PDB file of C-alpha atoms in Angstrom:
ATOM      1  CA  UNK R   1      85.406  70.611  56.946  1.00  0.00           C
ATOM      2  CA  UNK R   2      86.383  73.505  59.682  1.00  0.00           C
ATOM      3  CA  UNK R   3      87.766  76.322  58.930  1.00  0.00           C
ATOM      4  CA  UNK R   4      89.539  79.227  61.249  1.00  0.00           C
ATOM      5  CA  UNK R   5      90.693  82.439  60.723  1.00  0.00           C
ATOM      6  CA  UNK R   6      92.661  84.828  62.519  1.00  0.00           C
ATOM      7  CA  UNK R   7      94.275  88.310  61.892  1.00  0.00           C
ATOM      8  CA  UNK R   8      96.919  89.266  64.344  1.00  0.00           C
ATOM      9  CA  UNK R   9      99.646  91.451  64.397  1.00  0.00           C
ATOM     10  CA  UNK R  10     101.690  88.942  62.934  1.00  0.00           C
ATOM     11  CA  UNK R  11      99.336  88.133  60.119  1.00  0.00           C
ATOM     12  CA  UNK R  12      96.521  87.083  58.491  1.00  0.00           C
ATOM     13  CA  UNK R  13      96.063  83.050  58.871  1.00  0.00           C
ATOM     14  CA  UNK R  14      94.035  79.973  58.556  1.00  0.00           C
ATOM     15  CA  UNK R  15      93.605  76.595  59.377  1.00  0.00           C
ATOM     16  CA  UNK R  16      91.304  74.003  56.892  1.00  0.00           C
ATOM     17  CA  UNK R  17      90.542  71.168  58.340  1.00  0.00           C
ATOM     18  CA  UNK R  18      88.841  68.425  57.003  1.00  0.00           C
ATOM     19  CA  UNK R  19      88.480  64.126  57.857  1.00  0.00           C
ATOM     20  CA  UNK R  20      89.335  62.138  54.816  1.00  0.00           C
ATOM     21  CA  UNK R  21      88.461  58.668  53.828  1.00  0.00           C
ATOM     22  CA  UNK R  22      91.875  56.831  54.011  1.00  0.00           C
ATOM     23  CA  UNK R  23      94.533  55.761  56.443  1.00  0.00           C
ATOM     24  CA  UNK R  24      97.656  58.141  56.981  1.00  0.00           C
ATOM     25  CA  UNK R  25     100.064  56.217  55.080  1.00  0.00           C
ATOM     26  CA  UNK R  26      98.354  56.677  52.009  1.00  0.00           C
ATOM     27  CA  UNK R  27      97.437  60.463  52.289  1.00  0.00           C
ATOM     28  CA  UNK R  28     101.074  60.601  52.866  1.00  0.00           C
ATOM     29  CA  UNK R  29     101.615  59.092  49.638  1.00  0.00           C
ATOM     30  CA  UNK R  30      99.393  61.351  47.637  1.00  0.00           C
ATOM     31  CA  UNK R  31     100.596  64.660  48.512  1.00  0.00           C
ATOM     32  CA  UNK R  32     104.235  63.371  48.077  1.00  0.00           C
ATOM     33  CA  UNK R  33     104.884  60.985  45.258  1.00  0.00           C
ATOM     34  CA  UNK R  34     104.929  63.437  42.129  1.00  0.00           C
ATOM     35  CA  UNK R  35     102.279  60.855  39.957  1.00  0.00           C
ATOM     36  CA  UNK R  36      99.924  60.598  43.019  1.00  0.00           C
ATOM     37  CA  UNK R  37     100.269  64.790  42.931  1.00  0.00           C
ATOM     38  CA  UNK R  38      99.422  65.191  39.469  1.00  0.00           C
ATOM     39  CA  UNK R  39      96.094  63.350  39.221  1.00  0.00           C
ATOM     40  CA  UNK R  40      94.579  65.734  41.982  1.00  0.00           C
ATOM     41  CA  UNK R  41      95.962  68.794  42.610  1.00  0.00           C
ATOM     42  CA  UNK R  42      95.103  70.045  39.318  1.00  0.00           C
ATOM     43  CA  UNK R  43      98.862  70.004  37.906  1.00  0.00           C
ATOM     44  CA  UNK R  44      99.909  69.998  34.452  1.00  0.00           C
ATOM     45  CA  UNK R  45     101.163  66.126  33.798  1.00  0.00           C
ATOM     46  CA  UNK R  46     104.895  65.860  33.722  1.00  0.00           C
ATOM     47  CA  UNK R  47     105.432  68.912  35.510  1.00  0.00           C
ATOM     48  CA  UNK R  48     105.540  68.035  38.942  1.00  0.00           C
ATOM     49  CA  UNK R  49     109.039  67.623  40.473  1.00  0.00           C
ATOM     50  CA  UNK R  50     109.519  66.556  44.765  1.00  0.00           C
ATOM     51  CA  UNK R  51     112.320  65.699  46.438  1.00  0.00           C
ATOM     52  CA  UNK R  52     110.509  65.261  49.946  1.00  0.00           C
ATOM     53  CA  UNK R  53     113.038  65.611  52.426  1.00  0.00           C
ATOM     54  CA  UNK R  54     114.192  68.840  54.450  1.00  0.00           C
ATOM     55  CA  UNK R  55     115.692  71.083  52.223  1.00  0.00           C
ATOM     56  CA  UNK R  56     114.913  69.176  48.698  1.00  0.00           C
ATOM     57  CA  UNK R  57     112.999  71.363  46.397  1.00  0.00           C
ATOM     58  CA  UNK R  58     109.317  70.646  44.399  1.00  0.00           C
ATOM     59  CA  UNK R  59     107.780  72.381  41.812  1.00  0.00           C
ATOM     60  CA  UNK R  60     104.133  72.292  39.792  1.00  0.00           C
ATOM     61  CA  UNK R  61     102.719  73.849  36.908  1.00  0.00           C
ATOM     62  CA  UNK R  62      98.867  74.375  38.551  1.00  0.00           C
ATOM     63  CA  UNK R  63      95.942  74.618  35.974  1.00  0.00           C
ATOM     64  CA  UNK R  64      93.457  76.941  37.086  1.00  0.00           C
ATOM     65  CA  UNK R  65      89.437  75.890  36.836  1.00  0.00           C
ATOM     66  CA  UNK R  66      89.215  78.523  33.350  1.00  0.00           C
ATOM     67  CA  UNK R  67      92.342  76.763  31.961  1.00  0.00           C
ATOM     68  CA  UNK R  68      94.972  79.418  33.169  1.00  0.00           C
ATOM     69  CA  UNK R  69      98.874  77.547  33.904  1.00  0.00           C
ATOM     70  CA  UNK R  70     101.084  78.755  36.577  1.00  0.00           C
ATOM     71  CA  UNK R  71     103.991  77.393  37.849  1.00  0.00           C
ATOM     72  CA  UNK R  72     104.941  77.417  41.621  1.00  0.00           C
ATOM     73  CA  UNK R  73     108.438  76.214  43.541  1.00  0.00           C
ATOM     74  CA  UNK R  74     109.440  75.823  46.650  1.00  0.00           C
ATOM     75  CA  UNK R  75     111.398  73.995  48.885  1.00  0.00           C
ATOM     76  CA  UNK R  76     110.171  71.227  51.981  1.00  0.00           C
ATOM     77  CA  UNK R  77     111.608  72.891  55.537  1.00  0.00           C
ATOM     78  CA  UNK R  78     110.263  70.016  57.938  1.00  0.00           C
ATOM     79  CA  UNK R  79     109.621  66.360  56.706  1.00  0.00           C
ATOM     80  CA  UNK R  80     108.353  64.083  59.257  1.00  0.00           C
ATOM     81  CA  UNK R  81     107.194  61.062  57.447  1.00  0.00           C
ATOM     82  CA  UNK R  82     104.261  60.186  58.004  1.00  0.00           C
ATOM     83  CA  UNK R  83     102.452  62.995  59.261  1.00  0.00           C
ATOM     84  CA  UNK R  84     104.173  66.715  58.833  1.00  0.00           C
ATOM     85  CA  UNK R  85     104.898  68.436  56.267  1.00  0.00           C
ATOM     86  CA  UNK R  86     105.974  72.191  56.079  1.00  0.00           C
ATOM     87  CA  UNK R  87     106.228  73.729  52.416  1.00  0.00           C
ATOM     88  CA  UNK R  88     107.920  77.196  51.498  1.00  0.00           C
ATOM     89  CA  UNK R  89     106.744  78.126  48.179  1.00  0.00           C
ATOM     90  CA  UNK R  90     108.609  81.081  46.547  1.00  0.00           C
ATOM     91  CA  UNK R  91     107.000  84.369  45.527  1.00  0.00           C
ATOM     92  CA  UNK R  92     108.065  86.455  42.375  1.00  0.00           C
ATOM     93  CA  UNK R  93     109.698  89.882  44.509  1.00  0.00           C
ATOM     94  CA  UNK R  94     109.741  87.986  47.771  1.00  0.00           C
ATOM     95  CA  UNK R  95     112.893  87.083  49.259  1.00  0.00           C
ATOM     96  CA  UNK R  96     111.525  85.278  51.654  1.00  0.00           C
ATOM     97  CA  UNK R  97     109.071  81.797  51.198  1.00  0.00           C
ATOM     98  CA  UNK R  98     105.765  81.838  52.021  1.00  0.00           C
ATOM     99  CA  UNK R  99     105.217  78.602  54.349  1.00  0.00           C
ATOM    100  CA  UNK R 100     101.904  75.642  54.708  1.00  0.00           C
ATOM    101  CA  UNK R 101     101.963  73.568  57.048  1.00  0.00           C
ATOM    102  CA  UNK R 102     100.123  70.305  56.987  1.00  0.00           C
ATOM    103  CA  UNK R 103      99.151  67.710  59.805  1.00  0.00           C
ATOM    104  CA  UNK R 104      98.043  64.269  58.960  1.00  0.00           C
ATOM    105  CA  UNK R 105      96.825  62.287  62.075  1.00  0.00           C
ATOM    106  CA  UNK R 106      95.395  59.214  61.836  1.00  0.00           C
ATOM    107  CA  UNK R 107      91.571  58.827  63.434  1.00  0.00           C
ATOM    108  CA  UNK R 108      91.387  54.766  63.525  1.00  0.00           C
ATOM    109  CA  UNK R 109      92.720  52.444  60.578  1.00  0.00           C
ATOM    110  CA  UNK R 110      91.466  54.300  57.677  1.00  0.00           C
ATOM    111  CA  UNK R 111      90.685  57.310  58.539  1.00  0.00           C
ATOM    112  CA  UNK R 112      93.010  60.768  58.667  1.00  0.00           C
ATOM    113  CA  UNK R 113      92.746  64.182  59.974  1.00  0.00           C
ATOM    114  CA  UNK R 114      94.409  66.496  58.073  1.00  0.00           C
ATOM    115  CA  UNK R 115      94.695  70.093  58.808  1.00  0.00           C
ATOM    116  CA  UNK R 116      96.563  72.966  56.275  1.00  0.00           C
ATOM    117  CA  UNK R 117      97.889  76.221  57.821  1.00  0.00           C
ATOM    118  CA  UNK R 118      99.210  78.832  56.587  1.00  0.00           C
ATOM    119  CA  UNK R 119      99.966  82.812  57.138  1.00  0.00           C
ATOM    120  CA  UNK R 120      99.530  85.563  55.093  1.00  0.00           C
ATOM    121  CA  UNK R 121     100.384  89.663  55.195  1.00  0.00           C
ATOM    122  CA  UNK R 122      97.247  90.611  54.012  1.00  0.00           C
ATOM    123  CA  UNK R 123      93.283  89.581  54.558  1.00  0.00           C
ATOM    124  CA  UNK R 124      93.082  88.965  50.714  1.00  0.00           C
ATOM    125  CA  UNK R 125      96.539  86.784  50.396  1.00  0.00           C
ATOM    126  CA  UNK R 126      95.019  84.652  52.880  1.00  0.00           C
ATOM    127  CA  UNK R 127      91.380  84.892  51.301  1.00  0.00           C
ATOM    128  CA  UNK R 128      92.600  83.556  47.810  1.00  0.00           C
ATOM    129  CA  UNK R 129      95.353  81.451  49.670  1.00  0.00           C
ATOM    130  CA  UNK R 130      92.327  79.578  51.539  1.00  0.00           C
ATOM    131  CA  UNK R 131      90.112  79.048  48.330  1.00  0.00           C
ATOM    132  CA  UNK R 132      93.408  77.477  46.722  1.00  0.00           C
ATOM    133  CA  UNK R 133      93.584  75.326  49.531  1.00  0.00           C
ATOM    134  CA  UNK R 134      90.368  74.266  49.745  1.00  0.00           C
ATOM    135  CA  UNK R 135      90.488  73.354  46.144  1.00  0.00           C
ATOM    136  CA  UNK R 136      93.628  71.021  47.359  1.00  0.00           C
ATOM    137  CA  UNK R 137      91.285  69.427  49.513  1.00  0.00           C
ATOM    138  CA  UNK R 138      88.489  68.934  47.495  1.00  0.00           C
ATOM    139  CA  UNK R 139      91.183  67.122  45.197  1.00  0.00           C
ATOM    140  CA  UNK R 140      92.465  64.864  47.636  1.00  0.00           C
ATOM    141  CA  UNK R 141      89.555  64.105  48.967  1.00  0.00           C
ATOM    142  CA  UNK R 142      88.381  62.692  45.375  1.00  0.00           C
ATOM    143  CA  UNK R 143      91.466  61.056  44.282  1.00  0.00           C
ATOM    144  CA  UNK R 144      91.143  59.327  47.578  1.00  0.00           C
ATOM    145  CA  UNK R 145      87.651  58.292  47.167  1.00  0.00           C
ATOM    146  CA  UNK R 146      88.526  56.585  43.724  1.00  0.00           C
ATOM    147  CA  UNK R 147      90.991  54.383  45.337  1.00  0.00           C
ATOM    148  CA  UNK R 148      88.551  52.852  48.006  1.00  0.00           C
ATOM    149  CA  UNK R 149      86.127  51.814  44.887  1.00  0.00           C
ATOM    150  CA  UNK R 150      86.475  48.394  43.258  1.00  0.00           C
TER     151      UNK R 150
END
């Protein structure tokens, strides 16, 4: 996995990327099919709602690794099926979202690139923003893993 990190003017961002194990198609799949989403992105079953089209909302209830729930909405602003996503997710005394981007491209028949972005106001938004992320991956990259045994 690569990570970079910039602070500009505009903002404190980074980009994880990481190569995972499966074609596009089916990364597509798990980050947008609600039961896919549950089993790896450490979500509370039944709570995860998506409606994975520009403008359609999604919401979680995320379990944190000491047990801790919090729930997170948002809405999807771009939708490019199969390989772009952009994802505002609201914050309590924000008006406006905070966005992610996210990049699949595929890197021969079963293999996928995927690369997360996103761009914070401050060095420690983006700091715990990044960790979350990672932790994203980490999922993915295991729920993904379980499919390809037999």
């Amino acid at each position: 996995m690569s990570t970079d990190r910039t602070s500009a003017a505009d903002g404190f961002s980074y980009a994880l990327t990481r190569t995972l194990n499966a074609p596009v198609a089916r990364v597509w799949q798990a980050w947008t099919t609600p039961e896919q989403y549950t089993r790896w992105a450490h979500a509370v079953p039944g709570s995860v709602e998506m409606d994975a089209r520009p403008g359609g909302a999604w919401k979680a209830t995320m379990l944190t690794p000491d047990g801790a729930a919090f729930p997170l909405t948002g809405s999807y602003v771009e939708v490019a099926e199969p390989g772009h996503l952009v994802l505002g997710m609201d914050v309590p005394g924000r008006a406006d979202q905070v966005t992610m981007s996210l990049d699949l491209t595929a890197q021969g028949p079963d293999r996928t690139e995927i690369v997360l972005r996103q761009t914070c106001d401050t060095a420690e938004e983006r700091d715990m923003a990044e960790q979350g992320s990672g932790m994203l991956l980490d999922g993915l990259e295991g729920h993904l893993a379980e499919g390809t045994r037999a």
